[in-house]
JSON list of C-alpha atoms in Angstrom, two decimals:
[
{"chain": "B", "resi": 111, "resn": "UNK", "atom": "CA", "xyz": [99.64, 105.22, 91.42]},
{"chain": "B", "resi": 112, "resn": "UNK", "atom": "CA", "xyz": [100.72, 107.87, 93.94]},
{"chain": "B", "resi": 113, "resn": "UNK", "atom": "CA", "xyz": [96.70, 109.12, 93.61]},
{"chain": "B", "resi": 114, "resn": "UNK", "atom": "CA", "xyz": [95.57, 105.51, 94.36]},
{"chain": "B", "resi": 115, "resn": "UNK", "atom": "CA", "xyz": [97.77, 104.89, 97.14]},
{"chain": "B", "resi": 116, "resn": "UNK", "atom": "CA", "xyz": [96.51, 108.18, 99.08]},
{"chain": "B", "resi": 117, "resn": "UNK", "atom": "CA", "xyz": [93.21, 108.11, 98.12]},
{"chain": "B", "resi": 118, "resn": "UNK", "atom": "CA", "xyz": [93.13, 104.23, 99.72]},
{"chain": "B", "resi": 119, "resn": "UNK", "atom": "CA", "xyz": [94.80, 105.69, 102.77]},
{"chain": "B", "resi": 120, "resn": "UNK", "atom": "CA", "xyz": [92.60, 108.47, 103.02]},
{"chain": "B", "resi": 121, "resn": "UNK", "atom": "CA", "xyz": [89.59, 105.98, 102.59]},
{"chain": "B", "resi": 122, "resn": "UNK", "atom": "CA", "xyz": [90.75, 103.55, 104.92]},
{"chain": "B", "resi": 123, "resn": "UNK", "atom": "CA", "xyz": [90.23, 106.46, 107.97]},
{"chain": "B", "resi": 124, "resn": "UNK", "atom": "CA", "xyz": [86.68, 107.70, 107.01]},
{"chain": "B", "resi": 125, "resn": "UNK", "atom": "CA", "xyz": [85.85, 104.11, 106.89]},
{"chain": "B", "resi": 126, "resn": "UNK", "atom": "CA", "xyz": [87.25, 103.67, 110.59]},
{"chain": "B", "resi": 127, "resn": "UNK", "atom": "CA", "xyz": [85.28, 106.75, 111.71]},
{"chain": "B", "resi": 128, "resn": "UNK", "atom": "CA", "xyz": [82.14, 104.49, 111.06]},
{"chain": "B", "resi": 129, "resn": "UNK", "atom": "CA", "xyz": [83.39, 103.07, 114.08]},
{"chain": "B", "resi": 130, "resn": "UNK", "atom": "CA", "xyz": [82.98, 106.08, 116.73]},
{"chain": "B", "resi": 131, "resn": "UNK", "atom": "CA", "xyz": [80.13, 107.61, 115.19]},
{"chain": "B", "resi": 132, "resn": "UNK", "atom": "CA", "xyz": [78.32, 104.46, 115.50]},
{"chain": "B", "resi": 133, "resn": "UNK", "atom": "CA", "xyz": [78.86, 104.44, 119.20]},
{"chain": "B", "resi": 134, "resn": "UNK", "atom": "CA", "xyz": [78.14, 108.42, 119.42]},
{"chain": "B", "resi": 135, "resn": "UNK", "atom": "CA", "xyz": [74.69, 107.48, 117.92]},
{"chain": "B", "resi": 136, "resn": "UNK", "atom": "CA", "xyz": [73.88, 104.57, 120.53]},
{"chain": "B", "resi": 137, "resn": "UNK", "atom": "CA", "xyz": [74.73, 107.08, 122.79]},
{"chain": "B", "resi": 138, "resn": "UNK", "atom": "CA", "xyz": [72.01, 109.25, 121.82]},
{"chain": "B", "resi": 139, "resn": "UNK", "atom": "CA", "xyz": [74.02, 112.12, 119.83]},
{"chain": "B", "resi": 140, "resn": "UNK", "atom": "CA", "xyz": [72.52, 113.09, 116.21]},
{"chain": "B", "resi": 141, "resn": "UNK", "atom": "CA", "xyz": [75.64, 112.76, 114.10]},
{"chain": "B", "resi": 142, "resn": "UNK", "atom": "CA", "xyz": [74.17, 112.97, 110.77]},
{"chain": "B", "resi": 143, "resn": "UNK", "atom": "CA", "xyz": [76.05, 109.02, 110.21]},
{"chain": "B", "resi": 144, "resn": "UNK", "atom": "CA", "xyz": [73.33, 108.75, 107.36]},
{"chain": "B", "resi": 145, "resn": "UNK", "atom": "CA", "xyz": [74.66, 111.14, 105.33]},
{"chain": "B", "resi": 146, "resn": "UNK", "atom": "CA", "xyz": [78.06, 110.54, 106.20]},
{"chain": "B", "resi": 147, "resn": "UNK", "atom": "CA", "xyz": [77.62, 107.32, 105.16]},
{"chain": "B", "resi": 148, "resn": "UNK", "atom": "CA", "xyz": [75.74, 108.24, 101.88]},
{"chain": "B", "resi": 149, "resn": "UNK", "atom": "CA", "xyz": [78.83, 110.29, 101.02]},
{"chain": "B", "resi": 150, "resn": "UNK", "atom": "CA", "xyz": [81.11, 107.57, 101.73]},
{"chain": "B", "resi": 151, "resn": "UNK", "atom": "CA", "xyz": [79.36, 105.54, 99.00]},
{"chain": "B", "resi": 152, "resn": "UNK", "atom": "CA", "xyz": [79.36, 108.18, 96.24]},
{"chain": "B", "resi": 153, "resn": "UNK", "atom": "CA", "xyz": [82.90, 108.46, 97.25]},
{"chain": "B", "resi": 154, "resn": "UNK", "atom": "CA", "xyz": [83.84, 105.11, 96.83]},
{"chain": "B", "resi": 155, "resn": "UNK", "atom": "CA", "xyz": [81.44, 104.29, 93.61]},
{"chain": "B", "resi": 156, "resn": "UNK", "atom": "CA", "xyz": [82.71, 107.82, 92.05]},
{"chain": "B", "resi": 157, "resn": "UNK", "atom": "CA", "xyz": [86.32, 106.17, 92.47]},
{"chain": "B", "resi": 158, "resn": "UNK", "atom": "CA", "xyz": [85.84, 103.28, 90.41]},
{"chain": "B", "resi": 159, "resn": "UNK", "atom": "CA", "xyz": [85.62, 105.51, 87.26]},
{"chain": "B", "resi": 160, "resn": "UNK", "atom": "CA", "xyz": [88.94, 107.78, 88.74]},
{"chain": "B", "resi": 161, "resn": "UNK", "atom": "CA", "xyz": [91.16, 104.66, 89.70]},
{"chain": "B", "resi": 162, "resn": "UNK", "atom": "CA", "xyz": [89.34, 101.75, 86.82]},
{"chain": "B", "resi": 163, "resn": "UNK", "atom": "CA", "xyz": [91.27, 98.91, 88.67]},
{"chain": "B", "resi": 164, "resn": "UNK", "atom": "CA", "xyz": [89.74, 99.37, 91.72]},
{"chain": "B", "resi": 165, "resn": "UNK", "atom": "CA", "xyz": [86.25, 98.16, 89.94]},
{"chain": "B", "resi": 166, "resn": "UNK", "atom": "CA", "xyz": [88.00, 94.77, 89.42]},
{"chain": "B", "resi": 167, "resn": "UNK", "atom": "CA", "xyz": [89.49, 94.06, 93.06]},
{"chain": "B", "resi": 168, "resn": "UNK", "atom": "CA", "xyz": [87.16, 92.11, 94.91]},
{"chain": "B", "resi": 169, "resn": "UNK", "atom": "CA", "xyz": [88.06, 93.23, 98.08]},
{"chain": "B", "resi": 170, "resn": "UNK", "atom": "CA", "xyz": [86.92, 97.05, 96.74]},
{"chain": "B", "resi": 171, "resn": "UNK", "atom": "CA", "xyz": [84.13, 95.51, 95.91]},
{"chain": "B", "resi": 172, "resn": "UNK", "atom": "CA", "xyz": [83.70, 94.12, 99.15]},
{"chain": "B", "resi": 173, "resn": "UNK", "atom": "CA", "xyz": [83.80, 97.05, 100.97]},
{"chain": "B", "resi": 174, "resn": "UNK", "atom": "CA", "xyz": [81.21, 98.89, 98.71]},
{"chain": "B", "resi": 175, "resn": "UNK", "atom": "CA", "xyz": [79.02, 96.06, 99.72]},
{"chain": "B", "resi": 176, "resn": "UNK", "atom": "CA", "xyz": [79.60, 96.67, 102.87]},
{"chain": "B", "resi": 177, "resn": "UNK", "atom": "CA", "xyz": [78.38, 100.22, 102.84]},
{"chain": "B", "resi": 178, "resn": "UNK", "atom": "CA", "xyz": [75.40, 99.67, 100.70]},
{"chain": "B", "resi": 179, "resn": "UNK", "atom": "CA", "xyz": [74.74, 96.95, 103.50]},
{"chain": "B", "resi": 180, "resn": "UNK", "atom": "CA", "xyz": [75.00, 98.93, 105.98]},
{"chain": "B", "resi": 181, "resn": "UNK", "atom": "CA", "xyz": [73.37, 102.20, 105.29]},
{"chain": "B", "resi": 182, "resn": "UNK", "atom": "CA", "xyz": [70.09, 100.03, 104.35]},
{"chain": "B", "resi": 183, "resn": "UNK", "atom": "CA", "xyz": [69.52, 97.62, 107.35]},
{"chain": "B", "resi": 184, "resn": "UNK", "atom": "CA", "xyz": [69.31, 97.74, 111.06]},
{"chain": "B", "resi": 185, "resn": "UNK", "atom": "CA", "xyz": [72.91, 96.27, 112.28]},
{"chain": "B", "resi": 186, "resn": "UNK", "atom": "CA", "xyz": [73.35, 95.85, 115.69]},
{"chain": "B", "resi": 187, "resn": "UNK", "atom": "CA", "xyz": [77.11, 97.13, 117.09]},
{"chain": "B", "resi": 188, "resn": "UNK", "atom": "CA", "xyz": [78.81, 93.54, 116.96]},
{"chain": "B", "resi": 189, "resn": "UNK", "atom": "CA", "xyz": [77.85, 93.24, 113.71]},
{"chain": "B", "resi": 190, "resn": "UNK", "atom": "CA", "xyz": [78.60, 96.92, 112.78]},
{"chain": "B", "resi": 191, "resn": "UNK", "atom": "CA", "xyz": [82.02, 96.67, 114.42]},
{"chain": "B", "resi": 192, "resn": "UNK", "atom": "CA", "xyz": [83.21, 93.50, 112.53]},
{"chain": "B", "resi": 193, "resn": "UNK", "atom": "CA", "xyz": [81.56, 94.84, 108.76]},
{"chain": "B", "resi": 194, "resn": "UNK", "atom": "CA", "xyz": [84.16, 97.98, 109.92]},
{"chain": "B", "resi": 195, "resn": "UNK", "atom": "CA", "xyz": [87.14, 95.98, 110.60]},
{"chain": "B", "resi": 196, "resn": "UNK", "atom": "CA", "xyz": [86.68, 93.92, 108.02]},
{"chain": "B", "resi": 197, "resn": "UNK", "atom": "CA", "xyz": [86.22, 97.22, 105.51]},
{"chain": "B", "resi": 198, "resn": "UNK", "atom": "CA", "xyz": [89.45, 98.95, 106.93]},
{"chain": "B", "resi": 199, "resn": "UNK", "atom": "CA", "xyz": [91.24, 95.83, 106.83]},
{"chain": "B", "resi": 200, "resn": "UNK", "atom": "CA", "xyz": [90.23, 95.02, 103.05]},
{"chain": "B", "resi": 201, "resn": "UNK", "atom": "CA", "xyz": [91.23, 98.85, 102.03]},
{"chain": "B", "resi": 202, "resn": "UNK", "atom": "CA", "xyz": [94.83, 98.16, 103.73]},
{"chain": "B", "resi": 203, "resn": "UNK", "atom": "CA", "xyz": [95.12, 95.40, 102.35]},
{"chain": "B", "resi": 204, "resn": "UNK", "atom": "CA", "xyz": [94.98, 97.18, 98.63]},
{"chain": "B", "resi": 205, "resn": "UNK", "atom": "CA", "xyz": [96.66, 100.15, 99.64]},
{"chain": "B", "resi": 206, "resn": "UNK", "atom": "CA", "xyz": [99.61, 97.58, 100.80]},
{"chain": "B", "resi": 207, "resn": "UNK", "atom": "CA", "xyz": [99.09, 95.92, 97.33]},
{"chain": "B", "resi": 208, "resn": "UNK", "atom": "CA", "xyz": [99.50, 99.43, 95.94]},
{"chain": "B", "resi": 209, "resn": "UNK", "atom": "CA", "xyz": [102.79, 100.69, 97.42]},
{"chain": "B", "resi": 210, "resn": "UNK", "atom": "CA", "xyz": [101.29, 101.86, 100.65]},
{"chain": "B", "resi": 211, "resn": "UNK", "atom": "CA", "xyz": [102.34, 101.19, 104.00]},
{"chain": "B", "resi": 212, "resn": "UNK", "atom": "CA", "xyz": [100.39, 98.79, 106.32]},
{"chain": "B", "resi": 213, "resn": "UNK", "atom": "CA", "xyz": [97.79, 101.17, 108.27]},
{"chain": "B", "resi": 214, "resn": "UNK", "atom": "CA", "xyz": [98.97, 104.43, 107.02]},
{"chain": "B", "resi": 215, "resn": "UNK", "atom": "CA", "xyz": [102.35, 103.83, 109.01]}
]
């Protein structure tokens, strides 16, 4: 469970970094957020054969949506920002539900 927990926590913050790098990349700076974001979903599809029970918790789910959304279509920042918030928020939520703290505190 210990695994689970940290790997949520460590999850929740390269989710979050969506958040600046999106903004870098408005601004004109090439920070490879493609790739990152690639990563991110072999990451989180790769987990749901480490940690099984994350393959049946919807808001998981969710948030693997979310990337696959994301990396495929044009979203403007408004939209960007809330599919973010609403990914970090989902992967506290399931650390909480798995012993974690609330935002990594």
């Amino acid at each position: 469970m210990e695994q689970l927990r940290n790997f949520l926590s460590s999850l929740r913050g390269d989710v979050f970094k969506l958040l600046p790098m999106k903004e870098s990349e408005m601004s004109g700076l090439d920070n490879h957020m493609g790739d990152y974001i690639e990563s991110l979903i072999i990451n989180v599809t790769g987990a749901m054969k480490t940690f099984p029970i994350l393959a049946s918790q919807k808001q998981y789910l969710y948030v693997v949506n979310n990337l696959q959304y994301i990396n495929s279509h044009s979203v403007d920042f408004k939209q960007w920002r809330k599919i973010i918030l609403n990914s970090t928020r989902n992967i506290d939520n399931l650390c909480v539900q798995y012993g974690g703290e609330k935002n990594g505190k």
